[in-house]
Coordinates of C-alpha atoms in Angstrom, one line a residue:
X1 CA 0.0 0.0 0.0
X2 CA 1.3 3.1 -0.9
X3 CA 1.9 5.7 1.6
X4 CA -0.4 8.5 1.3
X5 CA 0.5 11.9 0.9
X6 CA -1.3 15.8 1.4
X7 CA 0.0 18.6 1.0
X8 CA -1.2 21.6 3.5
X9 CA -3.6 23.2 1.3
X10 CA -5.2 19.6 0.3
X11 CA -6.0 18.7 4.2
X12 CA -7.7 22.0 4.7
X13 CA -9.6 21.7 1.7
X14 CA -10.6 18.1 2.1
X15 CA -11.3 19.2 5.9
X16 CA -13.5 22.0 5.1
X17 CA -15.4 19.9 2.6
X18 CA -15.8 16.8 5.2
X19 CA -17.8 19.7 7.3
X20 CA -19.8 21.2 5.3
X21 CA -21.4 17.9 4.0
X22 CA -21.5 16.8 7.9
X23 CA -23.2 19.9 8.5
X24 CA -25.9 19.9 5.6
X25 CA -26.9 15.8 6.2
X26 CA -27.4 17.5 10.0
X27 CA -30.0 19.8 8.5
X28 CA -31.3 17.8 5.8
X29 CA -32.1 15.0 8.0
X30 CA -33.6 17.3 10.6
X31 CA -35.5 19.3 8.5
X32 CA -37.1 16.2 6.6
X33 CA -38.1 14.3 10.1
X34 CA -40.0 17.4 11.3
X35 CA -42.2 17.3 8.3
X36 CA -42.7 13.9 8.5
X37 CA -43.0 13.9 12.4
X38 CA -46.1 17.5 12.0
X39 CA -47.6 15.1 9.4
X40 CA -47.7 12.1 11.0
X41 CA -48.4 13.2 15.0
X42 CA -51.6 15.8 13.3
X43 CA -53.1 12.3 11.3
X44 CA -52.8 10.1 14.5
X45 CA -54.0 12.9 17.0
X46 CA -51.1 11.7 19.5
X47 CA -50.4 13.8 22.7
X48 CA -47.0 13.9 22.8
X49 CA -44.0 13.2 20.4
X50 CA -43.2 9.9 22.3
X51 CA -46.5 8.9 21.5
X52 CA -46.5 9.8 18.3
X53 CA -42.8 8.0 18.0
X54 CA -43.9 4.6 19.4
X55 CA -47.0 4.2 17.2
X56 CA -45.5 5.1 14.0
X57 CA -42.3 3.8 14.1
X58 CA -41.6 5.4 10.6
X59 CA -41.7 8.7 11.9
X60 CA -39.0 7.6 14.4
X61 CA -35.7 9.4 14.0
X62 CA -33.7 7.3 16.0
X63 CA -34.2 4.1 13.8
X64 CA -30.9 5.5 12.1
X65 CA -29.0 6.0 15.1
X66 CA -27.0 3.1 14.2
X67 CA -26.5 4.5 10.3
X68 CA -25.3 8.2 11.4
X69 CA -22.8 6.6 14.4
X70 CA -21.4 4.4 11.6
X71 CA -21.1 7.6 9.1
X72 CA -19.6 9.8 11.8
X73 CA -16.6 6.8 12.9
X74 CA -16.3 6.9 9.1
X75 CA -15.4 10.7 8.8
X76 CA -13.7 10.9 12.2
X77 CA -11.0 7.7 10.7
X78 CA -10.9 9.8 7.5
X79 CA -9.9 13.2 9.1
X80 CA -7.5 11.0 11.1
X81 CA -6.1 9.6 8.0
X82 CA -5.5 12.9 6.3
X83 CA -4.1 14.6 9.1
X84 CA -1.5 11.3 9.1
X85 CA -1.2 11.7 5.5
X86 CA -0.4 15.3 5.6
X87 CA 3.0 16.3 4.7
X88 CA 5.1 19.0 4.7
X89 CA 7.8 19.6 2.5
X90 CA 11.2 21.2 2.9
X91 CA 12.1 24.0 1.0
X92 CA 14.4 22.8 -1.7
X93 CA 17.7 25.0 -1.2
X94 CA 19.9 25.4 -4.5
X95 CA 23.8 24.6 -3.6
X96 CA 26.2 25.0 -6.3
X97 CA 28.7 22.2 -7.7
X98 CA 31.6 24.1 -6.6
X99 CA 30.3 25.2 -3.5
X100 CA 33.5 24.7 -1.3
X101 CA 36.0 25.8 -4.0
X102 CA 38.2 29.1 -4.2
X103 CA 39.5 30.8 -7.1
X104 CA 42.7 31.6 -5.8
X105 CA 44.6 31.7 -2.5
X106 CA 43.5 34.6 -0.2
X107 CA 45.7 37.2 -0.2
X108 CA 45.2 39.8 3.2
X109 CA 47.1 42.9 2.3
X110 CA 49.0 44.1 5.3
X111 CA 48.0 47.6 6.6
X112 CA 49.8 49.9 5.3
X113 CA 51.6 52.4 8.1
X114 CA 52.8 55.7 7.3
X115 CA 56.3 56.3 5.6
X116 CA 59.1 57.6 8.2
X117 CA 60.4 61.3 7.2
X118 CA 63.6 61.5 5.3
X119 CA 66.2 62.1 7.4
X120 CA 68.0 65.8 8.2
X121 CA 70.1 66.9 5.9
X122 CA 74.2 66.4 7.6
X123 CA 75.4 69.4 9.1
X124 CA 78.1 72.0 7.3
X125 CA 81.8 71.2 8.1
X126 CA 83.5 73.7 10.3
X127 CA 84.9 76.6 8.8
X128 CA 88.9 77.1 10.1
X129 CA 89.4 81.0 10.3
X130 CA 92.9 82.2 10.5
X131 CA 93.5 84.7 13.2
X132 CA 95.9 87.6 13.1
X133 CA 98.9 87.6 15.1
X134 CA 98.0 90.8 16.1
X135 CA 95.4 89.6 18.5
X136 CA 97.7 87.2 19.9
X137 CA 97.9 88.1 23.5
X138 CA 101.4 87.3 25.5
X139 CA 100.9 84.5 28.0
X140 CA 100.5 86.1 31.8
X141 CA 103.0 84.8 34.0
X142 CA 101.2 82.6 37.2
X143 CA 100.7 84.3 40.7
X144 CA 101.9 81.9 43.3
X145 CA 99.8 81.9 46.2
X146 CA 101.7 80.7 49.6
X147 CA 99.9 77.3 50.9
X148 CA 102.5 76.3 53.4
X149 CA 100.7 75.0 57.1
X150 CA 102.4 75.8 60.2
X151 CA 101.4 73.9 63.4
X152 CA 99.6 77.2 64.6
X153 CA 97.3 77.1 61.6
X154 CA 93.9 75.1 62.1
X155 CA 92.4 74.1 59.2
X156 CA 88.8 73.5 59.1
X157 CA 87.5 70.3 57.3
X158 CA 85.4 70.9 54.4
X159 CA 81.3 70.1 55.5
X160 CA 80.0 67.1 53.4
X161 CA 76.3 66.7 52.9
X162 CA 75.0 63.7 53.2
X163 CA 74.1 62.7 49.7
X164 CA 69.8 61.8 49.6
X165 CA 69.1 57.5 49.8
X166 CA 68.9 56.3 46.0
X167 CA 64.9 56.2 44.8
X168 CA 63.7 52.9 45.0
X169 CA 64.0 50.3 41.7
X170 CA 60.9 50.6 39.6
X171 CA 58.3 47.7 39.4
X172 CA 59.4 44.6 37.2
X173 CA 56.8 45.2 34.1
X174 CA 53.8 43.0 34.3
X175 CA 54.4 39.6 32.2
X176 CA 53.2 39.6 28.4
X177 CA 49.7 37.9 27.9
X178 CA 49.9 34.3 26.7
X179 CA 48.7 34.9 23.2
X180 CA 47.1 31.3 21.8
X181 CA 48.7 30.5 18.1
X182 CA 45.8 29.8 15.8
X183 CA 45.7 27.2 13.3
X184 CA 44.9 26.9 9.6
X185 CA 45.9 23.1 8.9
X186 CA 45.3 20.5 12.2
X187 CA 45.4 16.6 11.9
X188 CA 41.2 17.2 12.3
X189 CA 40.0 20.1 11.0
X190 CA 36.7 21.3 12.6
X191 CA 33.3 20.3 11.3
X192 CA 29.6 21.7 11.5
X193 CA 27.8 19.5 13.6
X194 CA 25.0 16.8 13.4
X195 CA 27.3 14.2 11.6
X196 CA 29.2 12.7 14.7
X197 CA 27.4 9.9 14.9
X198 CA 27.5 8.7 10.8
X199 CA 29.2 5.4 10.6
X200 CA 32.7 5.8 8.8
X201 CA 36.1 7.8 9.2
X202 CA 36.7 11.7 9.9
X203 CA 36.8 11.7 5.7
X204 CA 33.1 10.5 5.9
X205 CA 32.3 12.8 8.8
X206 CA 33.9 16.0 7.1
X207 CA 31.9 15.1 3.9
X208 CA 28.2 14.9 5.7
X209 CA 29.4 18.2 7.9
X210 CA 30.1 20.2 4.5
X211 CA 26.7 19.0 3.4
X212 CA 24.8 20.3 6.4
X213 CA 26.9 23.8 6.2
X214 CA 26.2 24.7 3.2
X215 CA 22.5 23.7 3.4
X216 CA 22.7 25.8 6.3
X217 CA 24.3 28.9 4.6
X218 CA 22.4 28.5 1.4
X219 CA 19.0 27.9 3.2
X220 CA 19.2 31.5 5.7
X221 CA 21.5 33.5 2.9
X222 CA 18.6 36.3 1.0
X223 CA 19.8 37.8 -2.0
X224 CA 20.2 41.6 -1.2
X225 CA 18.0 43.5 -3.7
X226 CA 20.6 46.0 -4.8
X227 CA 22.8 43.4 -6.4
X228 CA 20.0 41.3 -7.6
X229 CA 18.9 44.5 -9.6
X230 CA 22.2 45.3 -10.8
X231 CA 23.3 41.5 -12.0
X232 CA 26.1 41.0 -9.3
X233 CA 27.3 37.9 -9.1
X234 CA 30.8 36.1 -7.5
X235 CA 32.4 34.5 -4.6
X236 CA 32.5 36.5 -1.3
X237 CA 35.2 34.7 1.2
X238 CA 34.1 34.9 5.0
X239 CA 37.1 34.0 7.2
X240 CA 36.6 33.1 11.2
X241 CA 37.9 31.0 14.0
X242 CA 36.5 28.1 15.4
X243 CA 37.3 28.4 19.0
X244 CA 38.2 25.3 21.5
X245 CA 34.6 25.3 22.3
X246 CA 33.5 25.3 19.3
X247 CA 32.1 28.8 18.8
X248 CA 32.4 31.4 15.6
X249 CA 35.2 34.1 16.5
X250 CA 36.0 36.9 14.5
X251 CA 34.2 36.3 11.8
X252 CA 35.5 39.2 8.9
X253 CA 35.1 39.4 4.9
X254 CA 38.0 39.2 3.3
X255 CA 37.0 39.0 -0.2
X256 CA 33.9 41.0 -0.8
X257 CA 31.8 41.7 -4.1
X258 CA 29.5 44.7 -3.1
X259 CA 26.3 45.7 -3.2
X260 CA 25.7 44.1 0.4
X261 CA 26.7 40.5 -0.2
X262 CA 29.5 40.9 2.1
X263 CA 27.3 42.0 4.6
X264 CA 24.8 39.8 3.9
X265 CA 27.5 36.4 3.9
X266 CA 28.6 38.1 7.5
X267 CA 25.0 38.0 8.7
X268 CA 24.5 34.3 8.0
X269 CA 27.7 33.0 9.3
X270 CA 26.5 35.1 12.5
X271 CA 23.4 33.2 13.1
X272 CA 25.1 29.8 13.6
X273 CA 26.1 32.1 17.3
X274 CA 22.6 33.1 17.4
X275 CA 21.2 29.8 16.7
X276 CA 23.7 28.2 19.7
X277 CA 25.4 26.3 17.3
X278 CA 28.4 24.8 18.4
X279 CA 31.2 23.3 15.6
X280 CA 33.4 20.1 16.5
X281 CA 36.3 22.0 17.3
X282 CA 39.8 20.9 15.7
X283 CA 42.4 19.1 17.3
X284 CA 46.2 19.0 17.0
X285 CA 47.9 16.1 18.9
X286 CA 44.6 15.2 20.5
X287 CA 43.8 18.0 22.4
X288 CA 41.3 21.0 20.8
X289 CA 42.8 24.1 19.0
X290 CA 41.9 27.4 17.7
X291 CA 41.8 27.0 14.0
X292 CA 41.3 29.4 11.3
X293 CA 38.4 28.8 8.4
X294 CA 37.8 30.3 5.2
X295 CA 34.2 30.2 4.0
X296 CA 33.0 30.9 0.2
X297 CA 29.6 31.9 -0.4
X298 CA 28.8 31.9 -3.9
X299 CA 25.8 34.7 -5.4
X300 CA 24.5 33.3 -8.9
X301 CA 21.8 34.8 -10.6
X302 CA 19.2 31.9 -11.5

């Protein structure tokens, strides 16, 4: 038996329908035993409707009581049987071939710093001037001064100051933060998540998480308007870090194509934060590392 199959607008339609007709054999039936009960309780002269009921059994509604259960378990397993049968169907999401693949290697161009200033110009040499014997003045002759100390004489010693105590050494300057080395190759590179628990090697498990990315990134990703309207098309590179815990770090564009498809690849790659989702992290020699990963997102006009 083949499994049935309704979409969202077939169960409500089939629905509505199954009510209406439930709804006008409800008043069709009623309607039609009310004659037929006036007609047949004014003939007989009965006084009451149970009277009436027992004596002409044909004018008895609940003779069918039996035939309108039946009809209502009937609908009730059909409504069941659509609402099993309804099903709703994913959004198809268009990933190109070459997805994954980059033109060329990414090339960050260093920031450029301003240019030092040419150094001063050397100074002149000295200029020797020759000077007149004229102004030559004749050496003086010394005046001796008499320094000689007889035991009479006191001589005073000299008053030192005491020189100040040397300042204090300055503080040893606080030790350099321990800056972690990120990654861009490791013996596992990190992986989206949801295919840990495939059957197969990490080659396996890197081919399902690729999959599930770029489902991921092509399912959220909305074509911005401006570049839709101006034919822009190409390959804008996201680059980020998957942390040790296996959260999105510094996500940047690095290759951008305008007209807000940078922005808009940023966005995306942002909501797997949002969303709390959490990448196998890589590992080097067994333990987890920081490690660097460049995304393409690809904008093709269909």
């Amino acid at each position: 038996m083949a499994d049935i199959s309704v979409t969202g607008l077939q169960f409500a339609l089939s629905f509505a329908a199954i009510v209406l007709l439930m709804v006008g054999i409800i008043l069709f039936m009623r309607r039609r035993y009310k004659q037929k009960s006036e007609a047949g309780y004014a003939s007989s002269g009965a006084a009451n409707s149970i009277q009436g009921r027992n004596k002409y059994p044909g004018a008895n509604a609940f003779s069918l009581s039996g035939t309108f259960f039946n009809l209502g378990l009937a609908l009730a397993l059909g409504i069941v049987a659509l609402a099993f049968g309804w099903t709703q169907y994913d959004k198809e999401v268009f990933i190109p071939d070459d997805a994954l693949e980059i033109e060329e290697d990414i090339e960050i161009e260093p920031p450029r710093t301003a240019e030092p200033p040419p150094p001063p110009p050397p100074p002149p040499p000295p200029v020797i001037e020759e000077v007149p014997e004229e102004e030559i003045l004749e050496e003086e002759e010394p005046e001796f001064v008499d320094q000689s100390v007889e035991e009479e004489t006191i001589v005073e010693a000299p008053i030192v100051e005491e020189a100040p105590p040397p300042p204090p050494p300055p503080p040893p300057p606080p030790p350099e933060p321990k800056v972690e080395e990120i990654f861009k190759v490791v013996e596992q590179m990190p992986r989206f998540p949801g295919c840990e628990n495939i059957s197969g090697g990490d080659a396996e498990k890197k081919k399902c998480a690729d999959q599930k990315m770029l489902e991921f990134i092509y399912k959220n990703i909305k074509y911005p308007a401006i570049a839709r309207e101006n034919g822009v098309e190409g390959t804008v590179v996201v680059q980020f870090v998957v942390g040790k815990d296996g959260s999105i770090n510094d996500a940047k564009v690095v290759r951008d194509i305008g007209a807000g498809c940078g922005e808009e690849s940023l966005r995306v790659v942002g909501l797997m934060n949002s969303k709390g989702i959490k990448w196998t992290p890589g590992k080097q020699r067994g333990r987890p590392v920081k490690v660097q990963f460049n995304l393409p997102v690809k904008f093709r006009l269909e």
